PDB file of C-alpha atoms in Angstrom:
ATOM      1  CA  UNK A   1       0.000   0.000   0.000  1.00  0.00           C
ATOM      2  CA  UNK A   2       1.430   3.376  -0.909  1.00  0.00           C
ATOM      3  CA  UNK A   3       0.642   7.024  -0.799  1.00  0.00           C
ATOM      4  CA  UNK A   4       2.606   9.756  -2.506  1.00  0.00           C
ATOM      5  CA  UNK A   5       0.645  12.482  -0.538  1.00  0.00           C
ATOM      6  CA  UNK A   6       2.718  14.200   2.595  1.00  0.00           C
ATOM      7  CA  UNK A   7       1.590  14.308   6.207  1.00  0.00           C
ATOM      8  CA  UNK A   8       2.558  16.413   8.889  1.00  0.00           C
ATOM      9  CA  UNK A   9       0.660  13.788  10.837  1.00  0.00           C
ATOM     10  CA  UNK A  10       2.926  12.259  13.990  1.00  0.00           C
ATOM     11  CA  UNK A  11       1.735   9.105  13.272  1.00  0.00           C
ATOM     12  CA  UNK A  12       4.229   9.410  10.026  1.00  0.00           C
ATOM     13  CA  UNK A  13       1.730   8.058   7.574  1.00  0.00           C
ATOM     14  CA  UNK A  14       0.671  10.121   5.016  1.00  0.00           C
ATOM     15  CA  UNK A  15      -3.237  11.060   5.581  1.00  0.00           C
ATOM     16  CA  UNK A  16      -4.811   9.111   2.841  1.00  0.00           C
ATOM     17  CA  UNK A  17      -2.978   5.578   4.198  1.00  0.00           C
ATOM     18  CA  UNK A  18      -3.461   6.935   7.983  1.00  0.00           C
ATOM     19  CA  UNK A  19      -7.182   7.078   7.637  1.00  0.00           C
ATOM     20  CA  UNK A  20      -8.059   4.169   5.558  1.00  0.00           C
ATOM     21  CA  UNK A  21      -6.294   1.818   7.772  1.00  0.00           C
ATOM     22  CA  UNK A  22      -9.115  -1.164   8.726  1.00  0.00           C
ATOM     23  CA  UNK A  23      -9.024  -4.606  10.080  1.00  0.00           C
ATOM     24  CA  UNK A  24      -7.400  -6.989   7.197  1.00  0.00           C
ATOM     25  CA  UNK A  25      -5.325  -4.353   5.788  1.00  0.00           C
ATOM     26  CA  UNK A  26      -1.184  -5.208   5.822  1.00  0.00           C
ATOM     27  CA  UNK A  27       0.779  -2.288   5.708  1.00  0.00           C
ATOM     28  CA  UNK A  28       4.609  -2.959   4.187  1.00  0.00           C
ATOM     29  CA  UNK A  29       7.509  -0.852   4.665  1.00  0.00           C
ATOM     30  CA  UNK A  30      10.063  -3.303   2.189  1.00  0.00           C
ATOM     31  CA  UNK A  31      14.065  -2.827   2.990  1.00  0.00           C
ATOM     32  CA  UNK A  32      15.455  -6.137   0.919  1.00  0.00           C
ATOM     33  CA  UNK A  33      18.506  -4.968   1.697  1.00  0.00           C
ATOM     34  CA  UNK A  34      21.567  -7.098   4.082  1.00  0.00           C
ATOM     35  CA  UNK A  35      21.069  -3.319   5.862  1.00  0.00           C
ATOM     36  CA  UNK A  36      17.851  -3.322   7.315  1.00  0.00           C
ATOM     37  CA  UNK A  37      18.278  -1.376   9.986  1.00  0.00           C
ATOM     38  CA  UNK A  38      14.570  -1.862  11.319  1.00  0.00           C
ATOM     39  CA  UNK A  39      13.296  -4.548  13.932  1.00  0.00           C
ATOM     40  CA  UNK A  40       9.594  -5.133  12.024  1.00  0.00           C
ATOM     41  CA  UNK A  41       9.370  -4.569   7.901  1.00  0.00           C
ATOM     42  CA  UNK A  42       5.410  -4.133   8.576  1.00  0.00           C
ATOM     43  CA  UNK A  43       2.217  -4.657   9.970  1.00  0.00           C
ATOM     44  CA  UNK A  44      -1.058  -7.006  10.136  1.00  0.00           C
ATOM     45  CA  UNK A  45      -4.641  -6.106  11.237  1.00  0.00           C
ATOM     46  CA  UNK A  46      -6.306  -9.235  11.221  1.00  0.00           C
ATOM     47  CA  UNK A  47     -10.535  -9.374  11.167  1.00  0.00           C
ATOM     48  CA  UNK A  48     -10.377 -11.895  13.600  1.00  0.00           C
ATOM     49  CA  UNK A  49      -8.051 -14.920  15.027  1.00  0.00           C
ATOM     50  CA  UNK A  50      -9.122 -17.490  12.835  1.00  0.00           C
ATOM     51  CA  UNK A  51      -5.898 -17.879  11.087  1.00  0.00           C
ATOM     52  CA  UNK A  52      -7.354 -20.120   8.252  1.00  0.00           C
ATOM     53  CA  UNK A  53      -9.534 -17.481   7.358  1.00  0.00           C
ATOM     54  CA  UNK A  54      -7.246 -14.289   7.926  1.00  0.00           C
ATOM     55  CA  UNK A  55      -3.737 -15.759   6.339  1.00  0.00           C
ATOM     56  CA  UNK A  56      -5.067 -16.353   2.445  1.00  0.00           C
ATOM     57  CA  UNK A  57      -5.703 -12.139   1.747  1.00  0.00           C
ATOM     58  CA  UNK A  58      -2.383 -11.308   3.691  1.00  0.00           C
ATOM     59  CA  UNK A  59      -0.216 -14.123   1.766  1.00  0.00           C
ATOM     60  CA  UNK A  60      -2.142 -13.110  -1.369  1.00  0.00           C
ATOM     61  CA  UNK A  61      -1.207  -9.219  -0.404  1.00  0.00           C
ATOM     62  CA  UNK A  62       2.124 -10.106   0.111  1.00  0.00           C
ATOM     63  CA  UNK A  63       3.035 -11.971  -2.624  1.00  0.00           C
ATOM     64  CA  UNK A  64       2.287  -9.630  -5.392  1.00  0.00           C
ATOM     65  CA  UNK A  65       4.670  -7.122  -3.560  1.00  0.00           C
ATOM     66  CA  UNK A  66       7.599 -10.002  -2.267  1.00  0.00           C
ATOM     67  CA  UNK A  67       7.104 -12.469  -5.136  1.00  0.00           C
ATOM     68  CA  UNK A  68       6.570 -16.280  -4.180  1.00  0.00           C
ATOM     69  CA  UNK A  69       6.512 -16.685  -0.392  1.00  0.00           C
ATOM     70  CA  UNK A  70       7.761 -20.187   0.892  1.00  0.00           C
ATOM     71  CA  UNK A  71       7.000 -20.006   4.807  1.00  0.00           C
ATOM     72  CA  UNK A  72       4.931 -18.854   7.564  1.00  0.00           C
ATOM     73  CA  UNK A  73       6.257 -18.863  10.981  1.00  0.00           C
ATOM     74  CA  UNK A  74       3.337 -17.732  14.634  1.00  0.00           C
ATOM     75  CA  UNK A  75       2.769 -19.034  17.652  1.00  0.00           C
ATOM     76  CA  UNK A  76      -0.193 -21.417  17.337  1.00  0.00           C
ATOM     77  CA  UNK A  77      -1.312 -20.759  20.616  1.00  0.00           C
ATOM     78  CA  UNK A  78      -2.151 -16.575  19.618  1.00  0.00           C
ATOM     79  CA  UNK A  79      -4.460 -18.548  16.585  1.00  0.00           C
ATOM     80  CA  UNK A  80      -7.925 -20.600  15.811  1.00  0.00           C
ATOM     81  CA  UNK A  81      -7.296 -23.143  13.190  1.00  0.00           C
ATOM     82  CA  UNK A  82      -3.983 -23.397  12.581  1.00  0.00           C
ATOM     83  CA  UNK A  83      -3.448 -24.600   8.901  1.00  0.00           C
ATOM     84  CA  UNK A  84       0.114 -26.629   8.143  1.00  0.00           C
ATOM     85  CA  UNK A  85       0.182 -25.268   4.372  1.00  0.00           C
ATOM     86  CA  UNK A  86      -2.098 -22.525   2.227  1.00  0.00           C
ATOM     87  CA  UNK A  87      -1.965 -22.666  -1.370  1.00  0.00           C
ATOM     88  CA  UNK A  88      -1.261 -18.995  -2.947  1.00  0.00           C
ATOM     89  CA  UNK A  89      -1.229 -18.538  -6.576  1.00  0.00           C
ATOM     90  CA  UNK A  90      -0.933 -22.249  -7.297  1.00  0.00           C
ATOM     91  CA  UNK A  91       2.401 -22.360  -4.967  1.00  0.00           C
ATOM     92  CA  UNK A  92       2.187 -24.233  -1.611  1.00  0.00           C
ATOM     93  CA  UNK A  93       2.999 -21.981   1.423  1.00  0.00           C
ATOM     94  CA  UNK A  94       4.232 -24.260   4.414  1.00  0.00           C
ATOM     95  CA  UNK A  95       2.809 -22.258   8.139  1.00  0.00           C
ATOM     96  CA  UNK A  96       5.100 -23.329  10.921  1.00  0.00           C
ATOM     97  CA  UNK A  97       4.364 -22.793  14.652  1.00  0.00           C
ATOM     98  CA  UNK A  98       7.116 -21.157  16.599  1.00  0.00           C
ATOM     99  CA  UNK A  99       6.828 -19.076  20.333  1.00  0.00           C
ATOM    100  CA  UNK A 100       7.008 -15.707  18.459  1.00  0.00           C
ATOM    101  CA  UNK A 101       4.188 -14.406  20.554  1.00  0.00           C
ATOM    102  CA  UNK A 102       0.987 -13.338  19.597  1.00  0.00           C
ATOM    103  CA  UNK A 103       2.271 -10.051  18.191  1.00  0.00           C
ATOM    104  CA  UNK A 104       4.540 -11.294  15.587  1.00  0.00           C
ATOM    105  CA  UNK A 105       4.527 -13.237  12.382  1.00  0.00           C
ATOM    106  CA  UNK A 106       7.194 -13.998  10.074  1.00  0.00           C
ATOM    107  CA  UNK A 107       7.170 -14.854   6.579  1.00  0.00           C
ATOM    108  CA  UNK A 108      10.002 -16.530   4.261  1.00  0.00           C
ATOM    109  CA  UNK A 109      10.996 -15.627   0.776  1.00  0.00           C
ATOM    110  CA  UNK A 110      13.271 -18.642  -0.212  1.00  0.00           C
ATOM    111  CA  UNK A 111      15.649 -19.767   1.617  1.00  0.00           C
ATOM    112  CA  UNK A 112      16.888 -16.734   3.686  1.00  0.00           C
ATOM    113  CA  UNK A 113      14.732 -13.677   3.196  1.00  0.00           C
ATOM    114  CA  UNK A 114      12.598 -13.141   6.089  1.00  0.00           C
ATOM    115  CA  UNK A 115      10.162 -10.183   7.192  1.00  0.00           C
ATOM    116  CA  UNK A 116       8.927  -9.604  10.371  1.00  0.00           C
ATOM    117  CA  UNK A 117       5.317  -8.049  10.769  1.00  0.00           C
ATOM    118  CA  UNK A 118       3.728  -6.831  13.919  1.00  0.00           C
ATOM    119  CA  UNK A 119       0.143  -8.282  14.151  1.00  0.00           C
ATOM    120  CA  UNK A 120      -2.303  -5.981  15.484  1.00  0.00           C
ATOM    121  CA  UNK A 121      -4.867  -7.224  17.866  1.00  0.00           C
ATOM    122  CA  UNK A 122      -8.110  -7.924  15.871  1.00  0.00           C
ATOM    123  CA  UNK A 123      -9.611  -6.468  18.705  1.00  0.00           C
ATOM    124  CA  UNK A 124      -7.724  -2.928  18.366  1.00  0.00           C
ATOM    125  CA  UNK A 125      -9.615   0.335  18.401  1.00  0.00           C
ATOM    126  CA  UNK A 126      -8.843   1.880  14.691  1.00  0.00           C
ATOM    127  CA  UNK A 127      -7.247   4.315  16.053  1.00  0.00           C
ATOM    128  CA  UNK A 128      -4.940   2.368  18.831  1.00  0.00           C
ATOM    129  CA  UNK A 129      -4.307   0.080  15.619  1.00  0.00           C
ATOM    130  CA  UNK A 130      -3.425   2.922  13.569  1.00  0.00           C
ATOM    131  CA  UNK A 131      -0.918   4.353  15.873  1.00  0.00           C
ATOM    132  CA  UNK A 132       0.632   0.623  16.310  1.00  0.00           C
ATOM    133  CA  UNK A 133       1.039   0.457  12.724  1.00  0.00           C
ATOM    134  CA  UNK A 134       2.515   3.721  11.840  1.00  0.00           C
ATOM    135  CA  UNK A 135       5.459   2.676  14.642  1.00  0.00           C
ATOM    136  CA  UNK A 136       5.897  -0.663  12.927  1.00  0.00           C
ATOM    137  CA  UNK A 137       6.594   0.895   9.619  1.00  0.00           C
ATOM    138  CA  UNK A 138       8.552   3.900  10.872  1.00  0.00           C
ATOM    139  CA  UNK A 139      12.103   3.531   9.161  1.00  0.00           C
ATOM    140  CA  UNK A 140      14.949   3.263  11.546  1.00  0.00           C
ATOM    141  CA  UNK A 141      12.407   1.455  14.036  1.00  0.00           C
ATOM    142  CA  UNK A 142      13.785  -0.235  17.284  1.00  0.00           C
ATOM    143  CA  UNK A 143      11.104  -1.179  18.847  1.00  0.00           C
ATOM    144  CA  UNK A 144       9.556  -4.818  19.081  1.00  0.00           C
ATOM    145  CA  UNK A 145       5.862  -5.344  18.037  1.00  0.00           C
ATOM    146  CA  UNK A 146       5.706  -6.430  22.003  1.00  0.00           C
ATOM    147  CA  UNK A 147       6.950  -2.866  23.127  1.00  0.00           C
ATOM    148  CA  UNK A 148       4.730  -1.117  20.109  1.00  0.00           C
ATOM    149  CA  UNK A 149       1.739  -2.895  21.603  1.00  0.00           C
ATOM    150  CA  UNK A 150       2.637  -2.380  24.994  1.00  0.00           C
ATOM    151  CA  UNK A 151       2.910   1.603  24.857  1.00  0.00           C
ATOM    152  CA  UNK A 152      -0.244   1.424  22.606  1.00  0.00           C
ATOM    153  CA  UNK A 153      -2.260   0.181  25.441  1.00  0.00           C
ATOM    154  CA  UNK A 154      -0.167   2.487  28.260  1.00  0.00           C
ATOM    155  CA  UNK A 155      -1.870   5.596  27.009  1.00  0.00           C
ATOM    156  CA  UNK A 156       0.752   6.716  24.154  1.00  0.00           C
ATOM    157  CA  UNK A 157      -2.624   6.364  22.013  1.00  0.00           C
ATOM    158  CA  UNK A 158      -6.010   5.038  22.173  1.00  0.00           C
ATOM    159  CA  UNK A 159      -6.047   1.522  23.972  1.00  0.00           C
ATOM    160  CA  UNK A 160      -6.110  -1.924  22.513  1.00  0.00           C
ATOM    161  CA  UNK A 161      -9.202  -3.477  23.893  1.00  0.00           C
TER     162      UNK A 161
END
């Protein structure tokens, strides 16, 4: 998702991406480089925590951006129906369960290339899951999608229900 409009918004989105933030959207901030200097390369709002029904769009989403996606690694125990593989464009994506927490999920390109996306709460106020996402996706980011999540829901924006 891109925007070529300016913000002087603090949430460092420009307005037009800001505002039509809503539960499925997966916003991307791409760095293929061996430099990546961030902690998360972008963020998930899921519509709910059935994972068979939410991970189809996103790997669909992601893979006309990233090309062919190989893996899927969450924590099973943050997820309802927790598929081993989802087909994506006639290409076989394998979803492995790891202790990443309920705030992270990481996805493969071949062998090596891996992204890390913060996973809003489906729960999340729009705005609480706005402000999440705009820190996820803030270049130079240091933060972990724990600590984004955390400060979200310590009053450094609207709470996450």
């Amino acid at each position: 998702m891109t925007d070529s409009g300016t913000s002087s918004d603090p949430q460092h989105l420009p307005g037009g991406i800001y505002h039509a933030l809503r539960p499925g959207c997966a916003l991307l901030r791409l760095e293929t480089t061996a430099s990546r200097e961030g902690v998360l390369d972008g963020a998930w709002w899921p519509r709910s925590h059935d994972i068979g029904a939410e991970l189809p769009a996103l790997l669909d989403a992601l893979t006309e951006y990233l090309g062919p996606l190989s893996r899927v690694g969450l924590d099973a125990t943050a997820w309802e129906g927790l598929p081993t593989r989802v087909a994506v464009d006639d290409r076989v994506v394998h979803v492995d369960s790891f202790p990443v927490g309920d705030d992270t999920i990481l996805i493969t390109r071949g062998d090596r290339d891996h992204f890390s996306l913060l996973v809003v709460p489906p729960e999340a106020t729009p705005e609480a899951a706005r402000w999440a996402i705009a820190q996820a996706v803030l270049a130079g980011n240091v933060s972990s999608a724990e600590r984004i999540l955390i400060d979200t829901a310590g009053g450094r924006s609207a709470p996450i229900e």
